Amino acid sequence: MATEFHNLQELRHSASLANKVFIQRDYSEGTTCKFQTKFPSELESRIERTLFEDTVKTLNNYYTEAEKIGSQSYLEGCLACATAYLIFLCMETRYEKVLKKIAKYIQEQNEKIYAPRGLLITDPIGRGMRVIEISIYEDRGSSGSSSGSSSVSGSTAR
């Protein structure tokens, strides 16, 4: 049975890290930023498959939105060239705005869905956009916690 936590602070203070799961990038459609939606077996007793898949699909949609090139991206590029890139000292790019939206979404998912189940998603930007890291926490009082790391798709924990 998964340990229940009520918020992120409680999770970080009263639990110990038991394991990490890494969701790898999906390069099947090229180099666009997209993560695999394969459900890791390590999470089976912690979270429903549909909740996990919805989170990853939403993140994939945000990254697609961030990388989309349109008139706004073109205008930003022109303004950057015209001002020797000084424009970026006083404005955020569309890409940066979407990255902030992603960080907010991950924070909300951690608070509402993942932390109460003893899980914590790390923003992929902190891992070089290579993986989504999900930390699995156990109650410090439980004796059945295991130490070590596992991964999805054959990568190793670092």
Backbone as a printed PyTorch tensor [residue, N CA C, xyz], in Angstrom:
tensor([[[  0.8540,  -1.1900,   0.0000],
         [  0.0000,   0.0000,   0.0000],
         [  0.8860,   1.2350,   0.0000]],

        [[  0.5740,   2.2070,  -0.8030],
         [  1.3570,   3.4350,  -0.9210],
         [  1.1300,   4.3180,   0.2970]],

        [[  2.1810,   4.9710,   0.7220],
         [  2.1060,   5.8970,   1.8380],
         [  1.3960,   7.1630,   1.3760]],

        [[  0.4790,   7.6850,   2.1930],
         [ -0.2580,   8.8980,   1.8400],
         [  0.4280,  10.1150,   2.4490]],

        [[  0.6390,  11.1340,   1.6210],
         [  1.1650,  12.4120,   2.0760],
         [  0.1670,  13.4750,   1.6540]],

        [[  0.1310,  14.5750,   2.3830],
         [ -0.8790,  15.5840,   2.0950],
         [ -0.3550,  16.7640,   1.2960]],

        [[  0.9140,  17.0960,   1.4030],
         [  1.4440,  18.2040,   0.6240],
         [  2.9430,  18.0350,   0.3900]],

        [[  3.4890,  18.9250,  -0.4300],
         [  4.9040,  18.8110,  -0.8050],
         [  5.8390,  18.9620,   0.3910]],

        [[  5.5340,  19.9000,   1.3010],
         [  6.3960,  20.1100,   2.4640],
         [  6.4290,  18.8710,   3.3510]],

        [[  5.2670,  18.2810,   3.5700],
         [  5.1950,  17.0720,   4.3850],
         [  5.9760,  15.9390,   3.7210]],

        [[  5.8550,  15.8330,   2.4150],
         [  6.5580,  14.7960,   1.6680],
         [  8.0690,  14.9550,   1.8330]],

        [[  8.5630,  16.1610,   1.6630],
         [ 10.0120,  16.4030,   1.7220],
         [ 10.5770,  16.2380,   3.1350]],

        [[  9.7770,  16.5550,   4.1650],
         [ 10.2850,  16.5100,   5.5350],
         [ 10.1000,  15.1670,   6.2260]],

        [[  9.0200,  14.4600,   5.9070],
         [  8.7390,  13.2330,   6.6600],
         [  8.9780,  11.9580,   5.8580]],

        [[  9.5410,  12.0860,   4.6810],
         [  9.7430,  10.8970,   3.8560],
         [ 11.1870,  10.8230,   3.3790]],

        [[ 11.5830,   9.6190,   3.0400],
         [ 12.9260,   9.4390,   2.4860],
         [ 12.8020,   8.9260,   1.0580]],

        [[ 13.7490,   9.3260,   0.2400],
         [ 13.7480,   8.9220,  -1.1620],
         [ 14.0210,   7.4310,  -1.2540]],

        [[ 13.1090,   6.7130,  -1.8830],
         [ 13.2530,   5.2620,  -2.0010],
         [ 13.7310,   4.8500,  -3.3840]],

        [[ 13.3230,   5.6010,  -4.4110],
         [ 13.6090,   5.1870,  -5.7760],
         [ 13.3690,   6.3480,  -6.7260]],

        [[ 13.8980,   6.2370,  -7.9280],
         [ 13.6390,   7.2190,  -8.9760],
         [ 13.3070,   6.4750, -10.2590]],

        [[ 12.3590,   7.0320, -11.0040],
         [ 11.9830,   6.4840, -12.2920],
         [ 12.2270,   7.5810, -13.3230]],

        [[ 12.7840,   7.1920, -14.4640],
         [ 13.0920,   8.1570, -15.5100],
         [ 12.2570,   7.8520, -16.7510]],

        [[ 11.5080,   8.8430, -17.2000],
         [ 10.7140,   8.7320, -18.4200],
         [ 11.5570,   9.3520, -19.5310]],

        [[ 11.9490,   8.5330, -20.4970],
         [ 12.8720,   8.9650, -21.5490],
         [ 12.1690,   9.7720, -22.6340]],

        [[ 12.9640,  10.5310, -23.3730],
         [ 12.4700,  11.2490, -24.5440],
         [ 12.0750,  10.2440, -25.6170]],

        [[ 11.0950,  10.6210, -26.3980],
         [ 10.6240,   9.8000, -27.5110],
         [ 11.0960,  10.4510, -28.8080]],

        [[ 12.0540,   9.8100, -29.4770],
         [ 12.6030,  10.3500, -30.7140],
         [ 11.9940,   9.7010, -31.9530]],

        [[ 10.8850,   8.9930, -31.8010],
         [ 10.2790,   8.2890, -32.9330],
         [  9.7410,   9.2450, -34.0000]],

        [[  9.4470,  10.4740, -33.6150],
         [  8.9340,  11.4650, -34.5710],
         [  9.9450,  12.5840, -34.8090]],

        [[ 11.2060,  12.3030, -34.6180],
         [ 12.2360,  13.3180, -34.8200],
         [ 12.7530,  13.8620, -33.5040]],

        [[ 13.3260,  15.0490, -33.5670],
         [ 13.9710,  15.6190, -32.3760],
         [ 13.0870,  16.5930, -31.6100]],

        [[ 11.8040,  16.6530, -31.9360],
         [ 10.9170,  17.5130, -31.1610],
         [ 10.8600,  17.0030, -29.7270]],

        [[ 10.6200,  17.8950, -28.8020],
         [ 10.6000,  17.5150, -27.3880],
         [  9.2990,  16.7830, -27.0730]],

        [[  9.4240,  15.4790, -26.9260],
         [  8.2830,  14.6170, -26.6240],
         [  8.7760,  13.4760, -25.7470]],

        [[  8.0070,  13.1470, -24.7170],
         [  8.3960,  12.0820, -23.7970],
         [  7.5210,  10.8510, -23.9910]],

        [[  8.0860,   9.6830, -23.6960],
         [  7.3650,   8.4220, -23.8270],
         [  6.1990,   8.3820, -22.8480]],

        [[  5.1000,   7.7960, -23.2780],
         [  3.9270,   7.6730, -22.4010],
         [  3.8030,   6.2700, -21.8200]],

        [[  4.8360,   5.4490, -22.0070],
         [  4.8340,   4.0880, -21.4570],
         [  4.7920,   4.1550, -19.9290]],

        [[  3.8520,   3.4310, -19.3530],
         [  3.6600,   3.4560, -17.9040],
         [  4.7120,   2.5890, -17.2140]],

        [[  5.5350,   3.1800, -16.3200],
         [  6.5720,   2.4120, -15.6220],
         [  5.9720,   1.4680, -14.5760]],

        [[  6.4650,   0.2660, -14.5400],
         [  5.9480,  -0.7320, -13.5900],
         [  6.1740,  -0.3010, -12.1390]],

        [[  7.1930,   0.5080, -11.8810],
         [  7.4840,   0.9650, -10.5090],
         [  6.3640,   1.8340,  -9.9440]],

        [[  5.5260,   2.4020, -10.8090],
         [  4.4580,   3.2970, -10.3490],
         [  3.1040,   2.6060, -10.2250]],

        [[  3.0360,   1.3120, -10.5630],
         [  1.7550,   0.6140, -10.5970],
         [  0.9850,   0.6730,  -9.2900]],

        [[  1.6450,   0.5790,  -8.1710],
         [  0.9400,   0.5960,  -6.8880],
         [  0.7450,   2.0160,  -6.3530]],

        [[  1.2350,   3.0040,  -7.0830],
         [  1.2110,   4.3840,  -6.6080],
         [  0.2040,   5.2920,  -7.2840]],

        [[  0.0210,   5.1210,  -8.5960],
         [ -0.8160,   6.0510,  -9.3530],
         [ -1.5030,   5.2990, -10.4950]],

        [[ -2.6730,   5.7770, -10.8450],
         [ -3.4120,   5.1590, -11.9410],
         [ -2.7240,   5.4710, -13.2650]],

        [[ -2.7700,   4.5250, -14.1530],
         [ -2.1490,   4.6730, -15.4800],
         [ -2.6840,   5.9070, -16.2170]],

        [[ -3.9930,   6.1480, -16.1530],
         [ -4.5870,   7.2690, -16.8910],
         [ -4.0900,   8.6210, -16.3660]],

        [[ -3.9170,   8.7430, -15.0560],
         [ -3.4030,  10.0000, -14.5010],
         [ -1.9770,  10.2680, -14.9760]],

        [[ -1.1590,   9.2220, -14.9610],
         [  0.2190,   9.3560, -15.4310],
         [  0.2480,   9.7390, -16.9060]],

        [[ -0.5120,   9.0160, -17.7250],
         [ -0.5180,   9.2780, -19.1690],
         [ -1.0450,  10.6670, -19.4800]],

        [[ -2.0670,  11.1280, -18.7510],
         [ -2.5890,  12.4800, -18.9600],
         [ -1.5230,  13.5340, -18.6540]],

        [[ -0.7620,  13.3190, -17.5930],
         [  0.3060,  14.2600, -17.2380],
         [  1.3530,  14.3330, -18.3370]],

        [[  1.8180,  13.1920, -18.8030],
         [  2.8610,  13.1710, -19.8350],
         [  2.3300,  13.7420, -21.1490]],

        [[  1.1020,  13.4010, -21.5180],
         [  0.5250,  13.9330, -22.7560],
         [  0.3700,  15.4530, -22.6810]],

        [[ -0.0410,  15.9640, -21.5320],
         [ -0.1640,  17.4170, -21.3640],
         [  1.1980,  18.0820, -21.4740]],

        [[  2.2150,  17.4910, -20.8390],
         [  3.5680,  18.0370, -20.9660],
         [  4.0230,  18.0180, -22.4230]],

        [[  3.7710,  16.9260, -23.1230],
         [  4.1320,  16.8450, -24.5440],
         [  3.4400,  17.9330, -25.3590]],

        [[  2.1690,  18.1960, -25.0550],
         [  1.4330,  19.2450, -25.7700],
         [  2.0160,  20.6290, -25.4860]],

        [[  2.4060,  20.8760, -24.2370],
         [  3.0370,  22.1590, -23.8990],
         [  4.3570,  22.3360, -24.6540]],

        [[  5.1670,  21.2810, -24.7160],
         [  6.4460,  21.3890, -25.4170],
         [  6.2410,  21.5860, -26.9130]],

        [[  5.2070,  20.9780, -27.4710],
         [  4.8760,  21.2020, -28.8870],
         [  4.4940,  22.6610, -29.1060]],

        [[  3.7040,  23.2090, -28.1830],
         [  3.3080,  24.6190, -28.2480],
         [  4.5380,  25.5290, -28.1540]],

        [[  5.4640,  25.2010, -27.2790],
         [  6.6560,  26.0290, -27.0880],
         [  7.5310,  26.0550, -28.3380]],

        [[  7.6140,  24.9370, -29.0330],
         [  8.4960,  24.8360, -30.1880],
         [  7.8300,  25.2500, -31.5020]],

        [[  6.5480,  25.5550, -31.4440],
         [  5.8220,  25.9570, -32.6390],
         [  6.3390,  27.3130, -33.1370]],

        [[  6.6130,  27.3760, -34.4290],
         [  7.1160,  28.6160, -35.0100],
         [  5.9680,  29.3140, -35.7200]],

        [[  5.7410,  30.5580, -35.3410],
         [  4.6660,  31.3330, -35.9460],
         [  5.0910,  32.7760, -36.0980]],

        [[  4.1110,  33.6210, -36.3200],
         [  4.4100,  35.0380, -36.5360],
         [  5.0400,  35.6960, -35.3090]],

        [[  4.6350,  35.2680, -34.1140],
         [  5.2040,  35.8460, -32.8990],
         [  6.6890,  35.4990, -32.7830]],

        [[  7.0480,  34.2610, -33.0780],
         [  8.4540,  33.8550, -33.0360],
         [  9.2630,  34.6250, -34.0780]],

        [[  8.6810,  34.7930, -35.2460],
         [  9.3540,  35.5310, -36.3190],
         [  9.5850,  36.9810, -35.8930]],

        [[  8.5600,  37.6160, -35.3260],
         [  8.6740,  39.0030, -34.8650],
         [  9.7270,  39.1270, -33.7580]],

        [[  9.7310,  38.1900, -32.8230],
         [ 10.7390,  38.2060, -31.7600],
         [ 12.1510,  38.1370, -32.3390]],

        [[ 12.3380,  37.2890, -33.3430],
         [ 13.6400,  37.1660, -33.9910],
         [ 14.0610,  38.4500, -34.6860]],

        [[ 13.1130,  39.0740, -35.3790],
         [ 13.4140,  40.3420, -36.0610],
         [ 13.7590,  41.4410, -35.0690]],

        [[ 12.9790,  41.5400, -33.9870],
         [ 13.2650,  42.5490, -32.9600],
         [ 14.6170,  42.2810, -32.2970]],

        [[ 14.9430,  41.0260, -32.0950],
         [ 16.2280,  40.6710, -31.4860],
         [ 17.3750,  41.1420, -32.3700]],

        [[ 17.2730,  40.8640, -33.6520],
         [ 18.3320,  41.2950, -34.5770],
         [ 18.4280,  42.8140, -34.6330]],

        [[ 17.2850,  43.4820, -34.6800],
         [ 17.2650,  44.9400, -34.8010],
         [ 17.8280,  45.6360, -33.5650]],

        [[ 17.7270,  44.9790, -32.4080],
         [ 18.1890,  45.6180, -31.1660],
         [ 19.4500,  44.9700, -30.6150]],

        [[ 20.1300,  44.1910, -31.4250],
         [ 21.3340,  43.4640, -30.9890],
         [ 21.0260,  42.6070, -29.7570]],

        [[ 19.8440,  42.0150, -29.7530],
         [ 19.3650,  41.1080, -28.7020],
         [ 19.1410,  41.7920, -27.3530]],

        [[ 19.2080,  43.1150, -27.3090],
         [ 18.9340,  43.8400, -26.0670],
         [ 17.4610,  43.7910, -25.7010]],

        [[ 16.6010,  43.5200, -26.6700],
         [ 15.1610,  43.4290, -26.4180],
         [ 14.8550,  42.3600, -25.3660]],

        [[ 15.6810,  41.3280, -25.3020],
         [ 15.4210,  40.2340, -24.3660],
         [ 15.7470,  40.6000, -22.9210]],

        [[ 16.3400,  41.7630, -22.7090],
         [ 16.5520,  42.2420, -21.3440],
         [ 15.2530,  42.7730, -20.7350]],

        [[ 14.3200,  43.1640, -21.6050],
         [ 13.0790,  43.7490, -21.0900],
         [ 11.8200,  42.9800, -21.4920]],

        [[ 11.9620,  41.8560, -22.1670],
         [ 10.7810,  41.0470, -22.5090],
         [ 11.1130,  39.5660, -22.4970]],

        [[ 10.0930,  38.7680, -22.2190],
         [ 10.2330,  37.3130, -22.2660],
         [  9.8470,  36.8190, -23.6480]],

        [[ 10.5330,  35.7900, -24.0960],
         [ 10.1370,  35.1830, -25.3680],
         [  8.9090,  34.3050, -25.1410]],

        [[  8.2450,  33.9630, -26.2170],
         [  7.0960,  33.0750, -26.1390],
         [  7.5060,  31.7270, -25.5570]],

        [[  8.6940,  31.2680, -25.9300],
         [  9.2190,  29.9970, -25.4260],
         [  9.3830,  30.0440, -23.9030]],

        [[  9.9420,  31.1440, -23.4000],
         [ 10.1210,  31.2830, -21.9490],
         [  8.7770,  31.3090, -21.2190]],

        [[  7.7850,  31.9390, -21.8350],
         [  6.4500,  31.9800, -21.2290],
         [  5.8450,  30.5830, -21.1210]],

        [[  6.0230,  29.7810, -22.1670],
         [  5.4910,  28.4120, -22.1380],
         [  6.2600,  27.5790, -21.1130]],

        [[  7.5730,  27.7720, -20.9940],
         [  8.3440,  27.0370, -19.9800],
         [  7.8610,  27.3690, -18.5690]],

        [[  7.4820,  28.6200, -18.3370],
         [  6.9180,  28.9960, -17.0320],
         [  5.5720,  28.3170, -16.8100]],

        [[  4.7760,  28.2140, -17.8740],
         [  3.4840,  27.5340, -17.7940],
         [  3.6920,  26.0520, -17.4550]],

        [[  4.7240,  25.4530, -18.0490],
         [  5.0410,  24.0490, -17.7770],
         [  5.4570,  23.8700, -16.3170]],

        [[  6.3160,  24.7670, -15.8210],
         [  6.7550,  24.6860, -14.4250],
         [  5.5680,  24.8050, -13.4720]],

        [[  4.6380,  25.6960, -13.7910],
         [  3.4420,  25.8650, -12.9620],
         [  2.5740,  24.6050, -13.0090]],

        [[  2.4220,  24.0270, -14.1920],
         [  1.6380,  22.8010, -14.3440],
         [  2.2490,  21.6520, -13.5230]],

        [[  3.5670,  21.4920, -13.5980],
         [  4.2410,  20.4360, -12.8360],
         [  4.0540,  20.6590, -11.3400]],

        [[  4.1620,  21.9090, -10.8980],
         [  3.9530,  22.2350,  -9.4820],
         [  2.5380,  21.8570,  -9.0470]],

        [[  1.5450,  22.1980,  -9.8720],
         [  0.1490,  21.8610,  -9.5550],
         [ -0.0680,  20.3480,  -9.5150]],

        [[  0.5020,  19.6330, -10.4880],
         [  0.3660,  18.1810, -10.5190],
         [  1.0070,  17.5450,  -9.2880]],

        [[  2.1730,  18.0520,  -8.9010],
         [  2.8290,  17.5390,  -7.6980],
         [  1.9590,  17.7580,  -6.4710]],

        [[  1.3920,  18.9450,  -6.3300],
         [  0.5840,  19.2580,  -5.1520],
         [ -0.7170,  18.4690,  -5.1120]],

        [[ -1.4090,  18.3640,  -6.2430],
         [ -2.7440,  17.7650,  -6.2670],
         [ -2.7370,  16.2530,  -6.4360]],

        [[ -1.8180,  15.7270,  -7.2440],
         [ -1.8790,  14.3100,  -7.6100],
         [ -0.6990,  13.5070,  -7.0900]],

        [[  0.5030,  13.9730,  -7.3310],
         [  1.6910,  13.1520,  -7.0850],
         [  2.1530,  13.1450,  -5.6270]],

        [[  2.2650,  14.2860,  -4.9740],
         [  2.7350,  14.3280,  -3.5810],
         [  1.8510,  13.5170,  -2.6340]],

        [[  0.5200,  13.5840,  -2.7480],
         [ -0.3020,  12.7520,  -1.8500],
         [ -0.0450,  11.2510,  -2.0070]],

        [[  0.5440,  10.8590,  -3.1240],
         [  0.8520,   9.4440,  -3.3740],
         [  2.3220,   9.1230,  -3.1180]],

        [[  3.0620,  10.0740,  -2.5560],
         [  4.4720,   9.8410,  -2.2570],
         [  5.3690,   9.9320,  -3.4820]],

        [[  4.9500,  10.7050,  -4.4890],
         [  5.7180,  10.8570,  -5.7200],
         [  6.0320,  12.3340,  -5.9410]],

        [[  7.0740,  12.6030,  -6.7020],
         [  7.4410,  13.9840,  -7.0050],
         [  8.0550,  14.0400,  -8.4020]],

        [[  7.4570,  14.8560,  -9.2700],
         [  7.9790,  15.0330, -10.6290],
         [  8.9860,  16.1710, -10.6130]],

        [[ 10.1260,  15.9620, -11.2650],
         [ 11.1250,  17.0130, -11.4360],
         [ 10.9590,  17.5860, -12.8350]],

        [[ 10.9590,  18.9060, -12.9340],
         [ 10.8240,  19.5820, -14.2240],
         [ 11.9350,  19.1150, -15.1630]],

        [[ 11.5830,  18.6730, -16.3730],
         [ 12.5980,  18.1930, -17.3190],
         [ 13.6720,  19.2340, -17.6610]],

        [[ 13.3650,  20.5020, -17.5240],
         [ 14.3550,  21.5370, -17.8190],
         [ 15.5550,  21.3940, -16.8820]],

        [[ 15.3230,  20.9100, -15.6820],
         [ 16.3990,  20.6810, -14.7190],
         [ 17.2500,  19.4630, -15.0430]],

        [[ 16.7890,  18.6510, -15.9740],
         [ 17.5160,  17.4480, -16.3990],
         [ 17.9280,  17.5630, -17.8660]],

        [[ 18.0670,  18.7850, -18.3370],
         [ 18.5160,  19.0050, -19.7080],
         [ 17.5240,  18.5650, -20.7530]],

        [[ 16.2520,  18.5110, -20.4000],
         [ 15.1770,  18.0900, -21.3020],
         [ 15.3760,  16.6690, -21.8300]],

        [[ 16.1390,  15.8650, -21.1140],
         [ 16.4050,  14.4880, -21.5330],
         [ 15.4060,  13.5140, -20.9500]],

        [[ 14.9700,  13.7500, -19.7100],
         [ 14.0840,  12.8180, -19.0150],
         [ 13.1080,  13.5770, -18.1170]],

        [[ 11.9940,  12.9220, -17.8240],
         [ 11.1270,  13.3550, -16.7290],
         [ 11.4980,  12.4510, -15.5620]],

        [[ 11.9470,  13.0340, -14.4830],
         [ 12.3400,  12.2550, -13.3050],
         [ 11.1890,  12.2390, -12.3140]],

        [[ 10.8080,  11.0500, -11.8840],
         [  9.7800,  10.9010, -10.8560],
         [ 10.4230,  10.2310,  -9.6500]],

        [[ 10.4630,  10.9620,  -8.5450],
         [ 11.0320,  10.4340,  -7.3070],
         [  9.9410,   9.7430,  -6.5130]],

        [[ 10.2640,   8.5800,  -5.9780],
         [  9.3310,   7.7980,  -5.1690],
         [  9.7890,   7.8830,  -3.7250]],

        [[  8.9210,   8.3790,  -2.8630],
         [  9.2500,   8.5430,  -1.4420],
         [  8.5200,   7.5150,  -0.6000]],

        [[  9.1760,   7.1040,   0.4690],
         [  8.5860,   6.1990,   1.4510],
         [  8.5800,   6.8990,   2.7950]],

        [[  7.6090,   6.5420,   3.6180],
         [  7.5570,   7.0680,   4.9800],
         [  8.7970,   6.6000,   5.7230]],

        [[  9.4450,   7.4990,   6.4350],
         [ 10.6840,   7.1390,   7.1500],
         [ 10.4580,   6.0420,   8.1770]],

        [[  9.2490,   5.9180,   8.6390],
         [  8.9480,   4.8980,   9.6290],
         [  8.7100,   3.5210,   9.0410]],

        [[  8.4870,   3.4370,   7.7270],
         [  8.2110,   2.1200,   7.1370],
         [  9.4930,   1.3400,   6.9710]],

        [[  9.4160,   0.0640,   7.2310],
         [ 10.6170,  -0.7750,   7.1750],
         [ 10.8310,  -1.3970,   5.8180]],

        [[  9.8400,  -1.3280,   4.9300],
         [  9.9410,  -1.9970,   3.6420],
         [ 10.5380,  -1.1520,   2.5420]],

        [[ 11.1290,  -0.0130,   2.8860],
         [ 11.6610,   0.8330,   1.8100],
         [ 12.9710,   0.2790,   1.3000]],

        [[ 13.1340,   0.3940,   0.0020],
         [ 14.3660,  -0.0810,  -0.6100],
         [ 15.1480,   1.0910,  -1.1210]],

        [[ 16.4470,   0.9760,  -1.1100],
         [ 17.2660,   2.0480,  -1.6550],
         [ 17.8060,   1.5960,  -2.9840]],

        [[ 18.1180,   2.5700,  -3.8140],
         [ 18.6080,   2.2610,  -5.1490],
         [ 17.7830,   3.0170,  -6.1530]],

        [[ 18.0510,   2.7810,  -7.3870],
         [ 17.3450,   3.4870,  -8.4350],
         [ 17.0050,   2.5340,  -9.5570]],

        [[ 15.9470,   2.8590, -10.2520],
         [ 15.5770,   2.0900, -11.4110],
         [ 15.2510,   3.0520, -12.5280]],

        [[ 14.9880,   2.5050, -13.6800],
         [ 14.7070,   3.3720, -14.8020],
         [ 13.7910,   2.7110, -15.7880]],

        [[ 13.3120,   3.5160, -16.7100],
         [ 12.4890,   3.0300, -17.8000],
         [ 13.3460,   3.0700, -19.0500]],

        [[ 13.1800,   2.1300, -19.9210],
         [ 13.8850,   2.0630, -21.1950],
         [ 15.3750,   1.8450, -21.0380]],

        [[ 15.8000,   1.2150, -19.9810],
         [ 17.1830,   0.7740, -19.8500],
         [ 18.1900,   1.8250, -19.4600]],

        [[ 17.7940,   3.0110, -19.0400],
         [ 18.8070,   3.9650, -18.6090],
         [ 19.1120,   3.7470, -17.1420]],

        [[ 20.2200,   4.2410, -16.6950],
         [ 20.6070,   4.0390, -15.3120],
         [ 20.4220,   5.3120, -14.5180]],

        [[ 20.2100,   5.1530, -13.2280],
         [ 20.0860,   6.3080, -12.3350],
         [ 21.4510,   6.9100, -12.1290]],

        [[ 21.4580,   8.2210, -11.9910],
         [ 22.7250,   8.9290, -11.8200],
         [ 22.7560,   9.6950, -10.5420]]])
